[in-house]
N, CA, C and O atoms as a Maestro MAE file, in Angstrom:
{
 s_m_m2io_version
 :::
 2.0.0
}

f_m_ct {
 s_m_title
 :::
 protein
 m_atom[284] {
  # First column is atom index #
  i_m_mmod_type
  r_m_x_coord
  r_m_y_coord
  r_m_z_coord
  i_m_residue_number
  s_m_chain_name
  s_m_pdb_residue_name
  s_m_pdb_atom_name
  i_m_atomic_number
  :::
  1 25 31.782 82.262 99.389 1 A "UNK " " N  " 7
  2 3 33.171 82.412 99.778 1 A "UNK " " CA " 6
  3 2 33.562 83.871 99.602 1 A "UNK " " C  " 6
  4 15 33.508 84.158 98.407 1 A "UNK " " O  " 8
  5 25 33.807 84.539 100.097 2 A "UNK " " N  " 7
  6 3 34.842 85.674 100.680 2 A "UNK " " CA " 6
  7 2 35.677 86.217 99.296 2 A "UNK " " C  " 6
  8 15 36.347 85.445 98.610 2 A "UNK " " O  " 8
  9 25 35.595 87.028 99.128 3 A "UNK " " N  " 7
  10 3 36.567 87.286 98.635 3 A "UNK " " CA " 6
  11 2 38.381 87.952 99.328 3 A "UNK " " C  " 6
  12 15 38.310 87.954 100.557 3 A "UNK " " O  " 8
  13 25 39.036 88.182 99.105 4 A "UNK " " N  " 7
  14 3 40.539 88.289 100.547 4 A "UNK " " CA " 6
  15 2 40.984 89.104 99.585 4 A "UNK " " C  " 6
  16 15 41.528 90.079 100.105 4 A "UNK " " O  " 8
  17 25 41.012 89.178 97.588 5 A "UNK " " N  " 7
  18 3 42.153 90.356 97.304 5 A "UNK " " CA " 6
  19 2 41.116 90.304 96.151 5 A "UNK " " C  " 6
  20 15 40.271 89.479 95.803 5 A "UNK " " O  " 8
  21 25 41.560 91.637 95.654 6 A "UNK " " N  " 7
  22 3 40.904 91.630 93.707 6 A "UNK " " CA " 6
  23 2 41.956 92.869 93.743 6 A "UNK " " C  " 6
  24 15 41.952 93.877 94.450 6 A "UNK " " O  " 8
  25 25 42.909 92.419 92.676 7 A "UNK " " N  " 7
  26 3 44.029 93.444 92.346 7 A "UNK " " CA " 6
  27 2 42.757 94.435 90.971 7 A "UNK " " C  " 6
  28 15 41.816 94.040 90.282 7 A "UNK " " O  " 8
  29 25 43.533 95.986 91.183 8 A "UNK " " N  " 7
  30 3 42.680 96.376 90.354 8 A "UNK " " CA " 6
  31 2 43.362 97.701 90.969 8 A "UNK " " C  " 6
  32 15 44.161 97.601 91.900 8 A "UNK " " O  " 8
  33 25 42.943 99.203 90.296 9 A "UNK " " N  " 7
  34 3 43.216 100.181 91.030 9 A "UNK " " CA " 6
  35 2 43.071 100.753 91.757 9 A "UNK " " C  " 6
  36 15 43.129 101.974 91.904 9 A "UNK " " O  " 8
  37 25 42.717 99.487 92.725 10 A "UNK " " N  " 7
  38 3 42.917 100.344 94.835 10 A "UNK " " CA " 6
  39 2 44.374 100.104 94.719 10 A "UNK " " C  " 6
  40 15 44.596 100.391 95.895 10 A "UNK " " O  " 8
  41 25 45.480 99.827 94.282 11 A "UNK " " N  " 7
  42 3 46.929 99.648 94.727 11 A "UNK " " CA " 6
  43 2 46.973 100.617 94.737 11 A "UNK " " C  " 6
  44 15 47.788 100.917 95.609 11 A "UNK " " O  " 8
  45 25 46.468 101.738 94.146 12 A "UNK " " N  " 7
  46 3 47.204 103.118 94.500 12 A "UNK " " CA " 6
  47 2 46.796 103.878 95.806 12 A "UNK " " C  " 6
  48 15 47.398 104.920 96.064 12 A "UNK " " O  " 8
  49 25 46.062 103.542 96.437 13 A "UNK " " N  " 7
  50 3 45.035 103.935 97.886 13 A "UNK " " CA " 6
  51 2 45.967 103.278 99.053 13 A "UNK " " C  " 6
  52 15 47.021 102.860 98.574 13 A "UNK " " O  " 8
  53 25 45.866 103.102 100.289 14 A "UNK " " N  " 7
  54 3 46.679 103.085 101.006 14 A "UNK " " CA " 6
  55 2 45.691 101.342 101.356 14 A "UNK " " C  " 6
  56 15 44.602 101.012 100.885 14 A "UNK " " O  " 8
  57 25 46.296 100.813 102.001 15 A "UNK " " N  " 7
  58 3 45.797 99.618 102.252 15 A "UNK " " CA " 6
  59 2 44.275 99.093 102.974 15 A "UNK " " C  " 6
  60 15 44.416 99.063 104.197 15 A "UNK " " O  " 8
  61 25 43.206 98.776 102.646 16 A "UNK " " N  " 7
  62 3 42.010 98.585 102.918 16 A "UNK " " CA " 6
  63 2 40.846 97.138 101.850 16 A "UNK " " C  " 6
  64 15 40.971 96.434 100.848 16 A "UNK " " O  " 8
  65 25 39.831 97.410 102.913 17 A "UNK " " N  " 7
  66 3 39.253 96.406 101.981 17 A "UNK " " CA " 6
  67 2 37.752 96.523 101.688 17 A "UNK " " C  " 6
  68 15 37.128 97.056 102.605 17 A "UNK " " O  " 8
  69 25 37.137 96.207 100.784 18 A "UNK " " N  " 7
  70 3 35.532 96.285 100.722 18 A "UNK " " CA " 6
  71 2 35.280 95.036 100.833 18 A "UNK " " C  " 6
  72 15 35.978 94.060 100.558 18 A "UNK " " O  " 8
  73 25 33.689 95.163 101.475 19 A "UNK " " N  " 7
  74 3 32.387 94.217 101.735 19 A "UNK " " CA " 6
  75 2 31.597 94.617 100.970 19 A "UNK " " C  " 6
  76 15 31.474 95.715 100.428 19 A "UNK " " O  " 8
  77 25 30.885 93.464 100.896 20 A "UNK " " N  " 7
  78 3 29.687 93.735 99.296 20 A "UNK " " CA " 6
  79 2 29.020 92.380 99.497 20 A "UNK " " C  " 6
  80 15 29.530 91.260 99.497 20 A "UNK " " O  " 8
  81 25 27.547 92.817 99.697 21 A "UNK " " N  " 7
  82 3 26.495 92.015 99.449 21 A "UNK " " CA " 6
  83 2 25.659 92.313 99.361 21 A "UNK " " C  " 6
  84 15 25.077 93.117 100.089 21 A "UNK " " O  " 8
  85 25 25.010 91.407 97.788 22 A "UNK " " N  " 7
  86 3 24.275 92.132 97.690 22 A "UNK " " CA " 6
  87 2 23.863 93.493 96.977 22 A "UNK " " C  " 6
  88 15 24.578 93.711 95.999 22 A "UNK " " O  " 8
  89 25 23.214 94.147 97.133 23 A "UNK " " N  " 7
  90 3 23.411 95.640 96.954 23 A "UNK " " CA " 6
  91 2 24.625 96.810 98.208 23 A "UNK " " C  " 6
  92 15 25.241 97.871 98.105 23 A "UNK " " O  " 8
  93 25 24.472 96.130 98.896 24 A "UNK " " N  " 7
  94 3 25.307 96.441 100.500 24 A "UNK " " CA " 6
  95 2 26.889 96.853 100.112 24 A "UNK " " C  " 6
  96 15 27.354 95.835 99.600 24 A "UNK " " O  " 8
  97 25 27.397 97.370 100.121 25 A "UNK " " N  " 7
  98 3 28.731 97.716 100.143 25 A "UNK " " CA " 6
  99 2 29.246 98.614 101.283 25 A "UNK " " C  " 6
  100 15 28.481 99.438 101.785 25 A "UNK " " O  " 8
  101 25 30.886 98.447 101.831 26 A "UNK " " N  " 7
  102 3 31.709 99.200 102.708 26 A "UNK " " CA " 6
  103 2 32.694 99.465 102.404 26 A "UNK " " C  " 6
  104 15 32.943 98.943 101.317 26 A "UNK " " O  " 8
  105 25 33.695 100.187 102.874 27 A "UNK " " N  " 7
  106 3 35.554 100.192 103.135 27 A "UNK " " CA " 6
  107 2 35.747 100.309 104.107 27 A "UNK " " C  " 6
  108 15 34.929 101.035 104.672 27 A "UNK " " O  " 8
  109 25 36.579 99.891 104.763 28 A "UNK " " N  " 7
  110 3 37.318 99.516 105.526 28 A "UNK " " CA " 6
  111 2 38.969 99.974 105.372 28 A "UNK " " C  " 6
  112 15 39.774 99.187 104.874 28 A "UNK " " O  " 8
  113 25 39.356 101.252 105.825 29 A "UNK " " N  " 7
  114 3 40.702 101.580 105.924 29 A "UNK " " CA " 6
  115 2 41.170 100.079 106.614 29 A "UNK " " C  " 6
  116 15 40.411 99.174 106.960 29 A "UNK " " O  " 8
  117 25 42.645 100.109 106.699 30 A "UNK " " N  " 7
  118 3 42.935 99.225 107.618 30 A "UNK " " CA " 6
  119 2 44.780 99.969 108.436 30 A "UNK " " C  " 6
  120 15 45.536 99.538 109.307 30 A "UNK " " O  " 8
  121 25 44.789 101.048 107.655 31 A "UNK " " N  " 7
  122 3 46.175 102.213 108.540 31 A "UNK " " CA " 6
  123 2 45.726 103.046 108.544 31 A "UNK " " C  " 6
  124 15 44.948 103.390 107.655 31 A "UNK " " O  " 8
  125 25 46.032 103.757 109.580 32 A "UNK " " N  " 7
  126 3 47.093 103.744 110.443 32 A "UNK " " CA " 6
  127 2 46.209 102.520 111.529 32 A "UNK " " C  " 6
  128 15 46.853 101.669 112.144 32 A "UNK " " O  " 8
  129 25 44.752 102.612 111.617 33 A "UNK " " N  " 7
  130 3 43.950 101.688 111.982 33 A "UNK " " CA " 6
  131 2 42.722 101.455 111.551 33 A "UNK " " C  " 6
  132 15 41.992 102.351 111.126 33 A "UNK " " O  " 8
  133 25 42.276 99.812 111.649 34 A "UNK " " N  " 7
  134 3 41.437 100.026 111.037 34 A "UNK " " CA " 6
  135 2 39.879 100.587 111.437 34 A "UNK " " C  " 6
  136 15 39.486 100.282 112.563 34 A "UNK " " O  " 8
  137 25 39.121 101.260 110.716 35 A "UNK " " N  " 7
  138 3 38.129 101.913 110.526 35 A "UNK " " CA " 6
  139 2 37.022 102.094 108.946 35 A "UNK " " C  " 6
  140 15 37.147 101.709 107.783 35 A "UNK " " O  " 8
  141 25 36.212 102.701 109.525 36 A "UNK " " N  " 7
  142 3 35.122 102.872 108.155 36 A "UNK " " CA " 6
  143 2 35.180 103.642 107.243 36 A "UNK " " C  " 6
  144 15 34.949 104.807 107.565 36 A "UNK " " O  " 8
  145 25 35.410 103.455 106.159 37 A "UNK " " N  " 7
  146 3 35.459 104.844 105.208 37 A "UNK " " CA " 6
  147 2 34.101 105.517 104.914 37 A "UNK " " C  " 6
  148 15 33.619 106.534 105.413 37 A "UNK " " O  " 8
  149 25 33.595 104.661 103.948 38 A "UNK " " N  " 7
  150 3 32.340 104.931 103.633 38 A "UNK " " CA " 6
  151 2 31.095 103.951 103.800 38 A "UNK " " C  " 6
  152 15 31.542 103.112 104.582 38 A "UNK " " O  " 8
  153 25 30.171 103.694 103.593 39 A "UNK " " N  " 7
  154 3 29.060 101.997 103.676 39 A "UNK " " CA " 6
  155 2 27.644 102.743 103.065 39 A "UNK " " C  " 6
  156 15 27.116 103.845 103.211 39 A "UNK " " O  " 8
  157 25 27.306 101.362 102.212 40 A "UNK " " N  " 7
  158 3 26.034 102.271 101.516 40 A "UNK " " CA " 6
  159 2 25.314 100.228 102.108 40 A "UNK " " C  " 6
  160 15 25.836 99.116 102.024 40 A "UNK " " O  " 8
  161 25 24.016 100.703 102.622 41 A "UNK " " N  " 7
  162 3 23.042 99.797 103.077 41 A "UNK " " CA " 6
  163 2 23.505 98.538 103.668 41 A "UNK " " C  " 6
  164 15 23.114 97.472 103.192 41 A "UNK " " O  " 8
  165 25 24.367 98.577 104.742 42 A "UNK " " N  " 7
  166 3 24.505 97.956 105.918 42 A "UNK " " CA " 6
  167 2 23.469 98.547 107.238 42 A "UNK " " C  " 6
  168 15 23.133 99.727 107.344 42 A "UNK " " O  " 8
  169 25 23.147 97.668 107.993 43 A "UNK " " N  " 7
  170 3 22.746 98.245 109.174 43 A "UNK " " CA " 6
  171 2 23.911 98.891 110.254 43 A "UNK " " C  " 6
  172 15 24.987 99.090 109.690 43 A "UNK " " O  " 8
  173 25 23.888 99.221 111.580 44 A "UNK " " N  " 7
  174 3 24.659 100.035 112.460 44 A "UNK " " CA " 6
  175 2 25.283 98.416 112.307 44 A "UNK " " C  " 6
  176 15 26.169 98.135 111.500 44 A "UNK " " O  " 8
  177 25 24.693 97.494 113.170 45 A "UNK " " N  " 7
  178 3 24.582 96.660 113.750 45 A "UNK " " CA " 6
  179 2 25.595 95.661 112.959 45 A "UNK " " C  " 6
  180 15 26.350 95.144 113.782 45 A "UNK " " O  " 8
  181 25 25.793 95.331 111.965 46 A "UNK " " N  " 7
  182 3 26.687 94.244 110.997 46 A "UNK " " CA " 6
  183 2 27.968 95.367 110.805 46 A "UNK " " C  " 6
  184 15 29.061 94.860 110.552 46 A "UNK " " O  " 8
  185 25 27.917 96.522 110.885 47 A "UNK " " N  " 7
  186 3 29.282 97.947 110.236 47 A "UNK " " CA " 6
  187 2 30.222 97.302 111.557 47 A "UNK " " C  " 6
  188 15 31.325 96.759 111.488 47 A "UNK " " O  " 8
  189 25 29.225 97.612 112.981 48 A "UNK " " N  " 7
  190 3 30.528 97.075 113.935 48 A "UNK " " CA " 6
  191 2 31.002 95.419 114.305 48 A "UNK " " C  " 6
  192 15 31.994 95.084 114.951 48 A "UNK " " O  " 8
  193 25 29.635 94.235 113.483 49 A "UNK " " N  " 7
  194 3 30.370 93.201 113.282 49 A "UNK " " CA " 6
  195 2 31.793 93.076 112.449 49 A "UNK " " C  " 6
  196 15 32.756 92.360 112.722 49 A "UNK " " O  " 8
  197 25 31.621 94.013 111.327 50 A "UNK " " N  " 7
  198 3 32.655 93.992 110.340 50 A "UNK " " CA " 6
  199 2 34.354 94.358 110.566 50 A "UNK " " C  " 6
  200 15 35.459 93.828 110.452 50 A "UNK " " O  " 8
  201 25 33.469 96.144 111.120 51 A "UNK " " N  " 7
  202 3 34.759 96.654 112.113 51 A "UNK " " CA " 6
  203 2 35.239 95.745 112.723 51 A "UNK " " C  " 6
  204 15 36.338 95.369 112.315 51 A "UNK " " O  " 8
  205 25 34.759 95.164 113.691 52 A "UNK " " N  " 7
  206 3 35.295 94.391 114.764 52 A "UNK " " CA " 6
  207 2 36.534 92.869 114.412 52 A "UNK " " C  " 6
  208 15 37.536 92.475 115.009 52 A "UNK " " O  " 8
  209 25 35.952 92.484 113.415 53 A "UNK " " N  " 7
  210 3 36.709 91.829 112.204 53 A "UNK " " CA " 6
  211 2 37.507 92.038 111.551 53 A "UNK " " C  " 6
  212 15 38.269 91.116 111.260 53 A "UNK " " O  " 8
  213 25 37.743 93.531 110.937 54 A "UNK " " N  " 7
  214 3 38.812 93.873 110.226 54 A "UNK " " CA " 6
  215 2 39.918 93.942 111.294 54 A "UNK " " C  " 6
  216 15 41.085 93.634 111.052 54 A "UNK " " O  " 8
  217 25 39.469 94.373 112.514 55 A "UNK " " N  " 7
  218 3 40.454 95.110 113.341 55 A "UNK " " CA " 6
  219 2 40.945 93.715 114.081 55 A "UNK " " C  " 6
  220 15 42.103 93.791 114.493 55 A "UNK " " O  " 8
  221 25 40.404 92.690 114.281 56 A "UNK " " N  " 7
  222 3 40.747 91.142 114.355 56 A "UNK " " CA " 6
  223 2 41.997 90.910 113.408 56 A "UNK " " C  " 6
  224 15 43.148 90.780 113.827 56 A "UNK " " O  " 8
  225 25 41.610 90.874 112.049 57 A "UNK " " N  " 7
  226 3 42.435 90.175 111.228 57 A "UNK " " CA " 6
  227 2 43.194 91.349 110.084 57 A "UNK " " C  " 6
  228 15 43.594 91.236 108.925 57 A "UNK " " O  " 8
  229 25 43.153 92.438 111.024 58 A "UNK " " N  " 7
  230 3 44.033 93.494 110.597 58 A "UNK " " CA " 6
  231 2 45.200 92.948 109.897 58 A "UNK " " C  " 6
  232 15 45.454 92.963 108.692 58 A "UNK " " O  " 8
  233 25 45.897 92.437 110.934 59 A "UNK " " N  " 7
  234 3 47.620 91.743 110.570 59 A "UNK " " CA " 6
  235 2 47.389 91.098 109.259 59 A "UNK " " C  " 6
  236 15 47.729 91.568 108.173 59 A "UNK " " O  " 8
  237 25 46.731 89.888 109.478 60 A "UNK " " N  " 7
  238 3 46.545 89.308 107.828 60 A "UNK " " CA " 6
  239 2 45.964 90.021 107.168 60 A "UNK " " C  " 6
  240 15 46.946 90.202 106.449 60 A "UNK " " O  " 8
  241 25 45.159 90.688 106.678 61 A "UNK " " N  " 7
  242 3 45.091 91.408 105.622 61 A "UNK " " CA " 6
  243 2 46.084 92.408 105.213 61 A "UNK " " C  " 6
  244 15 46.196 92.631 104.008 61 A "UNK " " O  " 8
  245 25 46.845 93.064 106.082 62 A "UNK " " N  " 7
  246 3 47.502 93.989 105.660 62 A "UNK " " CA " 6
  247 2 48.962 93.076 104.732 62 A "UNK " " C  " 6
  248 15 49.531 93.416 103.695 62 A "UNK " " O  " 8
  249 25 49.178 91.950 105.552 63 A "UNK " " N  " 7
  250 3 50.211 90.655 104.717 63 A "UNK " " CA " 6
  251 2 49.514 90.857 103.481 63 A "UNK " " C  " 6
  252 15 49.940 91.607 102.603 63 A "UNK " " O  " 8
  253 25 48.499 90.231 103.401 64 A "UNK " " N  " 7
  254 3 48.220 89.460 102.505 64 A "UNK " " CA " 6
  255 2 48.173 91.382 101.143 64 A "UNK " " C  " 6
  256 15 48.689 91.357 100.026 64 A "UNK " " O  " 8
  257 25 47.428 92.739 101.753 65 A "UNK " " N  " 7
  258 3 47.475 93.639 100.994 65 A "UNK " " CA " 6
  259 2 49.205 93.777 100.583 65 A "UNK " " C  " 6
  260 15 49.235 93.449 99.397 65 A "UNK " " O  " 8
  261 25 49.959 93.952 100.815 66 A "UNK " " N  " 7
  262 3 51.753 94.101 101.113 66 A "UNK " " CA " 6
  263 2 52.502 92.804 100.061 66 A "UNK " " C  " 6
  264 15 53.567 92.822 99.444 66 A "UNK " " O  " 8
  265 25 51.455 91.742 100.175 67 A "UNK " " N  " 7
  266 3 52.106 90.553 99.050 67 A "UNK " " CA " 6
  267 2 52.157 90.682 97.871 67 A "UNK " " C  " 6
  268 15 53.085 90.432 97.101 67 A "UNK " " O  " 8
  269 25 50.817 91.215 97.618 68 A "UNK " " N  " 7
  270 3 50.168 91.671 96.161 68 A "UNK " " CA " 6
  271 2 50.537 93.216 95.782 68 A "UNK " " C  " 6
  272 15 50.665 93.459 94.582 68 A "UNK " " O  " 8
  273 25 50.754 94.505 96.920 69 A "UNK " " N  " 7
  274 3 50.947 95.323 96.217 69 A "UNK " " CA " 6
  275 2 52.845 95.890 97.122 69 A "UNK " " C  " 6
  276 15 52.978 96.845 97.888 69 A "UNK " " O  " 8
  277 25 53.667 95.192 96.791 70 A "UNK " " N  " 7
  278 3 55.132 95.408 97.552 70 A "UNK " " CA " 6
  279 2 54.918 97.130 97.480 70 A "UNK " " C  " 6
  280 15 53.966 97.714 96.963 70 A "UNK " " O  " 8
  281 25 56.070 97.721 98.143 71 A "UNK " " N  " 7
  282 3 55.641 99.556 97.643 71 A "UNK " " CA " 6
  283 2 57.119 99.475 97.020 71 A "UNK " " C  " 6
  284 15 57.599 100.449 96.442 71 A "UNK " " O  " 8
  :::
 }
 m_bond[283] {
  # First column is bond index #
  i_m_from
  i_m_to
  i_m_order
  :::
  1 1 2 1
  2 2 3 1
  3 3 4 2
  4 3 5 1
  5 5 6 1
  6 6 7 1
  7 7 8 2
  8 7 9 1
  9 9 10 1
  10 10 11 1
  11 11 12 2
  12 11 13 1
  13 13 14 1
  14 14 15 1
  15 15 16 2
  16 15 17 1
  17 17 18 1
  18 18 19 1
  19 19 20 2
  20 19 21 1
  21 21 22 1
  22 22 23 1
  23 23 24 2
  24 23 25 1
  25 25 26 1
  26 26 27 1
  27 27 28 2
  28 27 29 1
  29 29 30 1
  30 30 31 1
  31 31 32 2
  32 31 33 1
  33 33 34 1
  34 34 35 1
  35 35 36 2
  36 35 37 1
  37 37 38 1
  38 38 39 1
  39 39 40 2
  40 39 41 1
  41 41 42 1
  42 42 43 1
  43 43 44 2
  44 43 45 1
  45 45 46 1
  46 46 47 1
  47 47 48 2
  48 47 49 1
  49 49 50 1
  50 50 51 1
  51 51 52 2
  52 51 53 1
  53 53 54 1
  54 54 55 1
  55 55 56 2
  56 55 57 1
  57 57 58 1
  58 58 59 1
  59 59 60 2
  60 59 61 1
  61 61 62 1
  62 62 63 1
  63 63 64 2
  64 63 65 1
  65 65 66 1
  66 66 67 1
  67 67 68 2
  68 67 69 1
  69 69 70 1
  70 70 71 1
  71 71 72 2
  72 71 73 1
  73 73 74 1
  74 74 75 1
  75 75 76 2
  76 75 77 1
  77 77 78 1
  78 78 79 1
  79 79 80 2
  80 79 81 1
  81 81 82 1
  82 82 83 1
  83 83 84 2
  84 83 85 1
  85 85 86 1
  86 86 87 1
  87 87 88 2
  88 87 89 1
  89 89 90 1
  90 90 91 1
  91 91 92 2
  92 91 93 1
  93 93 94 1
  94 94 95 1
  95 95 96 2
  96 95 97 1
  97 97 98 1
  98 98 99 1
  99 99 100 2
  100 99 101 1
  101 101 102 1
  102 102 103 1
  103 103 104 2
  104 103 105 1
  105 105 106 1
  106 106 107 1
  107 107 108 2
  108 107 109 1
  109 109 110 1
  110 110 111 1
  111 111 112 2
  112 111 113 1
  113 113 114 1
  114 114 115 1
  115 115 116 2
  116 115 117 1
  117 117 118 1
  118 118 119 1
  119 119 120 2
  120 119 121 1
  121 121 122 1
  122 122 123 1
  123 123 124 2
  124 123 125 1
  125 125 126 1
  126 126 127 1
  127 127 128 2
  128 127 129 1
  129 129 130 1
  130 130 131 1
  131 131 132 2
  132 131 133 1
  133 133 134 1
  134 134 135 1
  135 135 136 2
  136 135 137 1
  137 137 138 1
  138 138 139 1
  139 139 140 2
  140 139 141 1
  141 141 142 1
  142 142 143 1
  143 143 144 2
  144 143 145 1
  145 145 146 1
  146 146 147 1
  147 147 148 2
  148 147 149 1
  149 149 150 1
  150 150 151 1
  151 151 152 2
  152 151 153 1
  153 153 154 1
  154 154 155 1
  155 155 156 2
  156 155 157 1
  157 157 158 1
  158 158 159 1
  159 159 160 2
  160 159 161 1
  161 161 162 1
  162 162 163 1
  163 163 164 2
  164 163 165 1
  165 165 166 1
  166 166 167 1
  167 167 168 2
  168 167 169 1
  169 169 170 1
  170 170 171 1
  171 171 172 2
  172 171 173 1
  173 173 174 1
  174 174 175 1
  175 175 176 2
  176 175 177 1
  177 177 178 1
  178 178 179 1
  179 179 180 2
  180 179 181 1
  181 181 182 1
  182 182 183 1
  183 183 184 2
  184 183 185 1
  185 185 186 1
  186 186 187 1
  187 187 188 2
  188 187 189 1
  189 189 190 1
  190 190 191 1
  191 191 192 2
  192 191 193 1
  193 193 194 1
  194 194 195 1
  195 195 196 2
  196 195 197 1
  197 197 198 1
  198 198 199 1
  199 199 200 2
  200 199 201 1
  201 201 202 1
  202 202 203 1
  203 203 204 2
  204 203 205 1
  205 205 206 1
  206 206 207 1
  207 207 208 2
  208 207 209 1
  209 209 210 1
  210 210 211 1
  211 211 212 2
  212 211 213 1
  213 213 214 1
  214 214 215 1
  215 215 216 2
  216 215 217 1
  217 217 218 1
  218 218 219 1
  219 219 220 2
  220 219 221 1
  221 221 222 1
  222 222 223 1
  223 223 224 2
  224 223 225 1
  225 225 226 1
  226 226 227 1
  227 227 228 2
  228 227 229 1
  229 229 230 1
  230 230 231 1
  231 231 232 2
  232 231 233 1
  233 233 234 1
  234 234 235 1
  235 235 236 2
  236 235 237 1
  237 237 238 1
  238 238 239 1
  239 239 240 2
  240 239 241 1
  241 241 242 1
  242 242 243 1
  243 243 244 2
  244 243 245 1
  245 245 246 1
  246 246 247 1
  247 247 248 2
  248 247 249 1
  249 249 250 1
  250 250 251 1
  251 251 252 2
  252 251 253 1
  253 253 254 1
  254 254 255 1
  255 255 256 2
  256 255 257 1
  257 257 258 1
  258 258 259 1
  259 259 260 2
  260 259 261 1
  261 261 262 1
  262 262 263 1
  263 263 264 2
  264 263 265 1
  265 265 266 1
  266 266 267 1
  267 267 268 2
  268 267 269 1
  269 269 270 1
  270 270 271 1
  271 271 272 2
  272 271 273 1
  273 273 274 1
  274 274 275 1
  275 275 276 2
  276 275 277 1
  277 277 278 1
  278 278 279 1
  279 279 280 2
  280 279 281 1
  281 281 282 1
  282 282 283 1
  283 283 284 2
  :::
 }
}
């Protein structure tokens, strides 16, 4: 199962999310749009499954980032 939030000190960063499996990790800005920050051992090939996903469910995540951290 997914993880969707882990409060911790990204509230101070602008709204985004990491993937992690594994040894595999990403970020994922998600404003002004979303995009890649950084990714350590993903292939090309799963970075733009992911992209393609964040930028899908942009709207809800950014809710769901905005619930947990109001400004």
């Amino acid at each position: 199962m997914p993880t969707v939030l882990r409060i911790g000190p990204d509230a101070n960063e602008p709204p985004h999310v990491h993937v992690k499996r594994d040894q595999a990790q990403a970020k994922f800005w998600l404003e002004p749009q979303a995009r890649l920050e950084w990714q350590r051992g993903f292939a090309a090939r799963e970075l733009n499954v992911m992209l393609k996903l964040a930028i899908e469910h942009r709207e809800f995540l950014l809710g769901e980032w905005r619930g947990r951290f109001p400004r």
